[in-house]
Amino acid sequence: MCRQGKRMITMKHISLLITSLVLTVAAASAQVQLAELQPGRLFAYPLAPDSCMTLESRCNFIITHFWDNFDISKPISDDVAFESTFRDFVEFFKFGHRNVVMNAVRDFVNKAQSNASNLKKVGEVAERALYGTEAEYWSDEVYIAFAKPLAASKQLPRDVREHYGKQLASINAVQVGAELDFDFIDINGKKMRLSDLPESQNCILLFIDDSTDSTIGRLRLSTDVAVNALLESGQVTLVCLSIGKYSSDWATAAAGYANNWIVGCSDQLASNLDLRVLPCCYVLDSQHAIVNKSLSVEGLMSAVNPNY
């Protein structure tokens, strides 16, 4: 299953993975952990049969049958346990087949629509687990499968529907392959457009928020040998963009950024683009089509320099 952003590995996640991966009879006692009710879970998780001989097939079985012992139409009485259980559900997505994951999500959301209160909770938990700044697993495709029916549900208040509608709009506007173009103001107060920049094989967009400290990220990029070699050869253009309004104070500070960068700002970026975590990087091709997005500075540098 395709994944984006970061994946934080904890002992809990390792335990889930090992338990689902174990294939031998000798390790049956470990497998039983899934089939027994554990603290913090709403129910005992399904146990894949011995006929599932690979990690993917075992995870596919668990994903498909995960909610078999839970009636989502009934009120959710323990919100904490529900979120913990939901996050375990998501953990298996990383190792399952795309079609299995998408079918399981659609089936779960369809059943949740029988109870408006539960549907709202499902949306809130899905946002934290799949979309929010602290999500351990990012997948636009999976999150859209949750957000789209929530945005369209007449059972939910208008403001809730609009909330998910705005998220969908920002995600859809910057799908990989989409051509990106927008206006911004440079450090001289001049209005510029992304498509007017010098042509290069790739364009890196570094988005920052001046209300938080992005100095370390900027410093790493500005001093990286591999990045600077690409900039000097003209293969790459790097555009550093602040999501705030233009001001003389901002321009003075931004003048100290790397001299081989194009620096600008726009207070429309955050509302029009998918900028969940800042700083983050987008990579565009020569036609300004999105190749990758929401990369951390470290992720970008690892892609550019395998020895990073």
Coordinates of C-alpha atoms in Angstrom, one line a residue:
M1 CA 0.0 0.0 0.0
C2 CA 1.4 3.3 -1.0
R3 CA 2.3 5.6 1.9
Q4 CA 3.4 9.2 2.3
G5 CA 5.0 11.1 5.1
K6 CA 6.5 9.6 8.2
R7 CA 6.0 6.3 9.9
M8 CA 6.8 6.1 13.6
I9 CA 7.7 2.7 14.8
T10 CA 6.7 1.9 18.4
M11 CA 6.9 -1.4 20.4
K12 CA 3.1 -1.7 20.0
H13 CA 3.4 -1.5 16.2
I14 CA 6.3 -4.0 16.1
S15 CA 4.2 -6.4 18.3
L16 CA 1.2 -6.1 15.9
L17 CA 3.5 -6.8 12.9
I18 CA 5.3 -9.7 14.5
T19 CA 2.0 -11.2 15.6
S20 CA 0.5 -11.0 12.1
L21 CA 3.7 -12.2 10.5
V22 CA 4.3 -15.3 12.5
L23 CA 3.6 -18.4 10.5
T24 CA 4.7 -21.5 12.4
V25 CA 2.8 -23.6 14.8
A26 CA 5.5 -23.2 17.4
A27 CA 4.7 -19.5 17.5
A28 CA 1.0 -20.0 17.9
S29 CA 1.0 -18.5 21.4
A30 CA 2.2 -15.2 19.9
Q31 CA -0.6 -15.3 17.3
V32 CA -3.2 -15.7 20.0
Q33 CA -2.4 -12.1 21.1
L34 CA -4.6 -10.9 18.2
A35 CA -7.4 -13.2 19.0
E36 CA -7.6 -12.2 22.6
L37 CA -9.0 -9.0 24.1
Q38 CA -6.1 -6.8 25.1
P39 CA -6.2 -3.6 27.2
G40 CA -7.2 -0.6 25.2
R41 CA -8.9 -2.6 22.5
L42 CA -12.6 -2.7 21.9
F43 CA -12.6 -6.3 20.8
A44 CA -10.4 -9.3 20.0
Y45 CA -8.8 -8.9 16.6
P46 CA -9.2 -11.6 13.9
L47 CA -6.6 -14.2 13.5
A48 CA -5.5 -15.1 10.0
P49 CA -5.7 -18.8 9.1
D50 CA -2.6 -20.9 8.5
S51 CA -3.5 -20.9 4.8
C52 CA -2.4 -17.3 4.7
M53 CA 1.4 -17.8 4.2
T54 CA 2.6 -14.3 3.6
L55 CA 2.6 -11.1 5.5
E56 CA 0.4 -9.4 2.9
S57 CA -2.1 -12.2 2.8
R58 CA -2.3 -12.3 6.6
C59 CA -2.8 -8.6 6.8
N60 CA -5.3 -8.7 4.0
F61 CA -7.4 -11.2 6.1
I62 CA -7.1 -9.1 9.2
I63 CA -8.0 -5.9 7.4
T64 CA -11.1 -7.5 5.8
H65 CA -12.4 -9.0 9.0
F66 CA -11.1 -6.5 11.5
W67 CA -14.5 -5.1 12.5
D68 CA -16.5 -8.3 12.3
N69 CA -17.0 -8.4 16.1
F70 CA -18.0 -4.7 16.4
D71 CA -21.4 -3.2 15.6
I72 CA -20.6 0.3 14.4
S73 CA -24.3 1.1 14.3
K74 CA -24.4 1.1 18.1
P75 CA -23.2 4.1 20.2
I76 CA -19.4 4.2 20.8
S77 CA -19.1 4.2 24.6
D78 CA -15.3 4.4 24.9
D79 CA -13.8 7.0 22.6
V80 CA -10.2 6.3 23.8
A81 CA -10.4 2.6 23.1
F82 CA -12.2 3.3 19.8
E83 CA -9.3 5.5 18.6
S84 CA -6.7 3.0 19.8
T85 CA -8.4 0.2 18.0
F86 CA -8.9 2.3 14.8
R87 CA -5.2 3.1 14.8
D88 CA -4.4 -0.6 15.0
F89 CA -6.7 -1.1 12.0
V90 CA -4.7 1.5 10.1
E91 CA -1.4 -0.1 11.1
F92 CA -2.2 -3.2 9.0
F93 CA -2.8 -0.9 5.9
K94 CA 0.9 -0.5 5.5
F95 CA 1.3 -4.2 4.6
G96 CA -2.0 -5.0 2.9
H97 CA -3.0 -4.9 -0.7
R98 CA -4.4 -1.6 -2.0
N99 CA -7.7 -3.1 -3.2
V100 CA -8.3 -4.9 0.1
V101 CA -7.6 -1.7 2.1
M102 CA -9.9 0.4 0.0
N103 CA -12.8 -2.1 0.1
A104 CA -12.5 -2.5 3.9
V105 CA -12.6 1.3 4.3
R106 CA -15.6 1.8 2.1
D107 CA -17.4 -1.1 3.9
F108 CA -16.6 0.4 7.3
V109 CA -17.7 3.9 6.4
N110 CA -20.9 2.6 4.8
K111 CA -21.8 0.8 8.0
A112 CA -20.9 3.8 10.1
Q113 CA -23.4 6.0 8.2
S114 CA -26.2 4.2 10.0
N115 CA -25.3 6.3 13.2
A116 CA -24.6 10.0 12.7
S117 CA -22.8 10.4 16.0
N118 CA -20.5 7.4 15.2
L119 CA -19.9 8.7 11.7
K120 CA -18.7 12.0 13.1
K121 CA -16.4 10.2 15.5
V122 CA -15.0 8.0 12.7
G123 CA -14.2 11.2 10.7
E124 CA -12.4 12.8 13.7
V125 CA -10.3 9.7 14.4
A126 CA -9.6 9.1 10.7
E127 CA -8.4 12.7 10.4
R128 CA -6.0 12.3 13.4
A129 CA -4.7 8.9 12.2
L130 CA -4.4 9.5 8.5
Y131 CA -4.3 13.3 7.8
G132 CA -3.4 15.3 10.8
T133 CA 0.1 16.6 11.7
E134 CA 0.6 13.7 14.1
A135 CA -0.6 11.0 11.8
E136 CA 1.7 8.0 11.7
Y137 CA 0.5 6.9 8.3
W138 CA -0.3 9.3 5.5
S139 CA -2.3 8.2 2.4
D140 CA -4.4 10.7 0.5
E141 CA -6.2 7.8 -1.3
V142 CA -7.3 6.2 2.0
Y143 CA -8.2 9.4 3.7
I144 CA -10.3 10.6 0.8
A145 CA -12.3 7.3 1.1
F146 CA -13.2 8.6 4.6
A147 CA -13.5 12.3 3.9
K148 CA -15.6 12.1 0.7
P149 CA -18.7 10.4 2.2
L150 CA -18.4 12.6 5.3
A151 CA -18.4 15.8 3.2
A152 CA -21.5 14.5 1.4
S153 CA -23.4 13.1 4.4
K154 CA -26.7 15.0 5.1
Q155 CA -26.7 13.4 8.6
L156 CA -23.8 15.7 9.6
P157 CA -24.0 19.4 10.4
R158 CA -23.1 21.8 7.6
D159 CA -19.9 23.0 9.2
V160 CA -18.7 19.4 9.6
R161 CA -19.4 18.7 5.9
E162 CA -17.7 21.9 4.9
H163 CA -14.6 21.0 7.0
Y164 CA -14.1 17.8 5.1
G165 CA -15.0 19.4 1.8
K166 CA -12.2 22.0 2.2
Q167 CA -9.7 19.2 3.0
L168 CA -10.8 17.3 -0.1
A169 CA -10.4 20.4 -2.3
S170 CA -6.8 21.0 -1.0
I171 CA -5.8 17.4 -1.5
N172 CA -7.3 17.1 -5.0
A173 CA -5.7 20.4 -6.1
V174 CA -2.2 18.9 -5.5
Q175 CA -2.4 15.3 -6.5
V176 CA 0.8 13.8 -7.9
G177 CA 0.8 14.6 -11.7
A178 CA -1.2 17.8 -11.3
E179 CA 0.5 21.0 -12.7
L180 CA 1.0 23.6 -10.1
D181 CA 1.0 27.4 -10.7
F182 CA 0.3 30.3 -8.4
D183 CA 1.3 33.9 -7.6
F184 CA 3.7 35.0 -4.8
I185 CA 5.5 38.1 -3.8
D186 CA 9.4 38.2 -3.8
I187 CA 11.6 39.9 -1.3
N188 CA 11.5 43.1 -3.4
G189 CA 7.8 43.3 -3.2
K190 CA 7.3 42.2 -6.8
K191 CA 4.5 40.0 -7.8
M192 CA 5.7 36.8 -9.5
R193 CA 4.2 33.6 -10.9
L194 CA 5.6 30.2 -10.5
S195 CA 5.4 29.5 -14.3
D196 CA 7.5 32.6 -15.0
L197 CA 10.6 31.1 -13.2
P198 CA 13.6 30.0 -15.2
E199 CA 13.1 26.5 -16.6
S200 CA 14.9 23.6 -15.0
Q201 CA 14.6 19.8 -14.9
N202 CA 13.0 20.0 -11.5
C203 CA 11.8 22.7 -9.1
I204 CA 11.9 22.2 -5.4
L205 CA 9.3 24.2 -3.4
L206 CA 10.3 24.7 0.3
F207 CA 7.2 25.9 2.3
I208 CA 7.9 27.5 5.7
D209 CA 5.9 29.2 8.4
D210 CA 7.7 32.2 9.8
S211 CA 5.6 31.9 13.0
T212 CA 7.6 28.7 13.8
D213 CA 11.4 28.2 13.6
S214 CA 12.4 26.7 10.3
T215 CA 16.1 27.8 10.6
I216 CA 17.5 24.2 11.0
G217 CA 15.6 23.0 7.9
R218 CA 16.7 25.9 5.8
L219 CA 20.3 25.6 7.0
R220 CA 20.5 21.9 6.1
L221 CA 19.3 22.6 2.6
S222 CA 21.4 25.6 2.0
T223 CA 24.6 23.8 3.1
D224 CA 23.9 20.4 1.5
V225 CA 26.6 19.7 -1.1
A226 CA 24.3 17.6 -3.4
V227 CA 21.5 20.1 -3.4
N228 CA 23.9 23.0 -4.1
A229 CA 25.5 21.0 -7.0
L230 CA 22.1 20.6 -8.6
L231 CA 21.3 24.3 -8.1
E232 CA 24.6 25.4 -9.6
S233 CA 24.3 23.2 -12.6
G234 CA 20.8 24.6 -13.3
Q235 CA 19.2 21.2 -13.1
V236 CA 17.1 22.3 -10.1
T237 CA 15.5 25.6 -9.1
L238 CA 14.7 26.0 -5.3
V239 CA 11.9 28.3 -4.3
C240 CA 11.5 29.1 -0.6
L241 CA 8.0 30.3 0.2
S242 CA 6.6 31.6 3.4
I243 CA 2.9 31.2 4.0
G244 CA 2.5 34.7 5.5
K245 CA 1.9 38.2 4.2
Y246 CA 4.6 40.4 2.7
S247 CA 6.1 42.9 5.1
S248 CA 9.4 44.9 5.2
D249 CA 10.4 42.9 8.3
W250 CA 9.9 39.6 6.5
A251 CA 11.8 40.9 3.4
T252 CA 14.7 41.9 5.6
A253 CA 14.9 38.5 7.3
A254 CA 14.4 36.6 4.0
A255 CA 17.3 38.5 2.3
G256 CA 19.6 36.4 4.5
Y257 CA 18.4 33.1 3.0
A258 CA 20.7 31.3 0.5
N259 CA 21.6 33.5 -2.4
N260 CA 21.0 30.7 -5.0
W261 CA 17.3 30.4 -3.9
I262 CA 14.3 32.3 -5.1
V263 CA 12.5 33.6 -2.0
G264 CA 8.9 34.7 -1.7
C265 CA 5.7 34.7 0.3
S266 CA 1.9 34.4 0.0
D267 CA -0.8 34.3 2.5
Q268 CA -2.9 32.2 0.1
L269 CA -0.7 29.2 0.0
A270 CA -2.0 27.5 3.2
S271 CA -5.6 27.7 2.1
N272 CA -5.0 26.5 -1.5
L273 CA -2.3 23.8 -1.0
D274 CA -1.9 20.7 1.1
L275 CA 0.5 22.0 3.7
R276 CA -0.2 19.9 6.8
V277 CA 3.2 20.0 8.3
L278 CA 5.7 22.8 7.9
P279 CA 8.4 23.1 6.7
C280 CA 7.7 20.7 3.8
C281 CA 8.8 20.3 0.3
Y282 CA 7.1 19.7 -3.1
V283 CA 9.1 18.4 -6.1
L284 CA 8.0 19.5 -9.6
D285 CA 9.2 18.4 -13.0
S286 CA 10.1 20.8 -15.8
Q287 CA 6.4 21.4 -16.6
H288 CA 5.7 22.1 -12.9
A289 CA 3.7 18.9 -12.6
I290 CA 3.9 17.5 -9.0
V291 CA 6.4 14.6 -8.7
N292 CA 6.3 14.3 -4.9
K293 CA 4.7 16.4 -2.1
S294 CA 4.7 16.9 1.6
L295 CA 8.3 15.7 1.9
S296 CA 10.2 16.7 5.0
V297 CA 13.5 18.5 4.5
E298 CA 15.2 15.3 5.7
G299 CA 13.1 13.2 3.2
L300 CA 14.1 15.5 0.3
M301 CA 17.8 15.4 1.2
S302 CA 17.7 11.6 1.4
A303 CA 16.1 11.5 -2.1
V304 CA 18.8 13.9 -3.5
N305 CA 21.7 12.4 -1.7
P306 CA 21.6 8.6 -0.9
N307 CA 24.5 9.1 1.5
Y308 CA 22.6 11.6 3.6

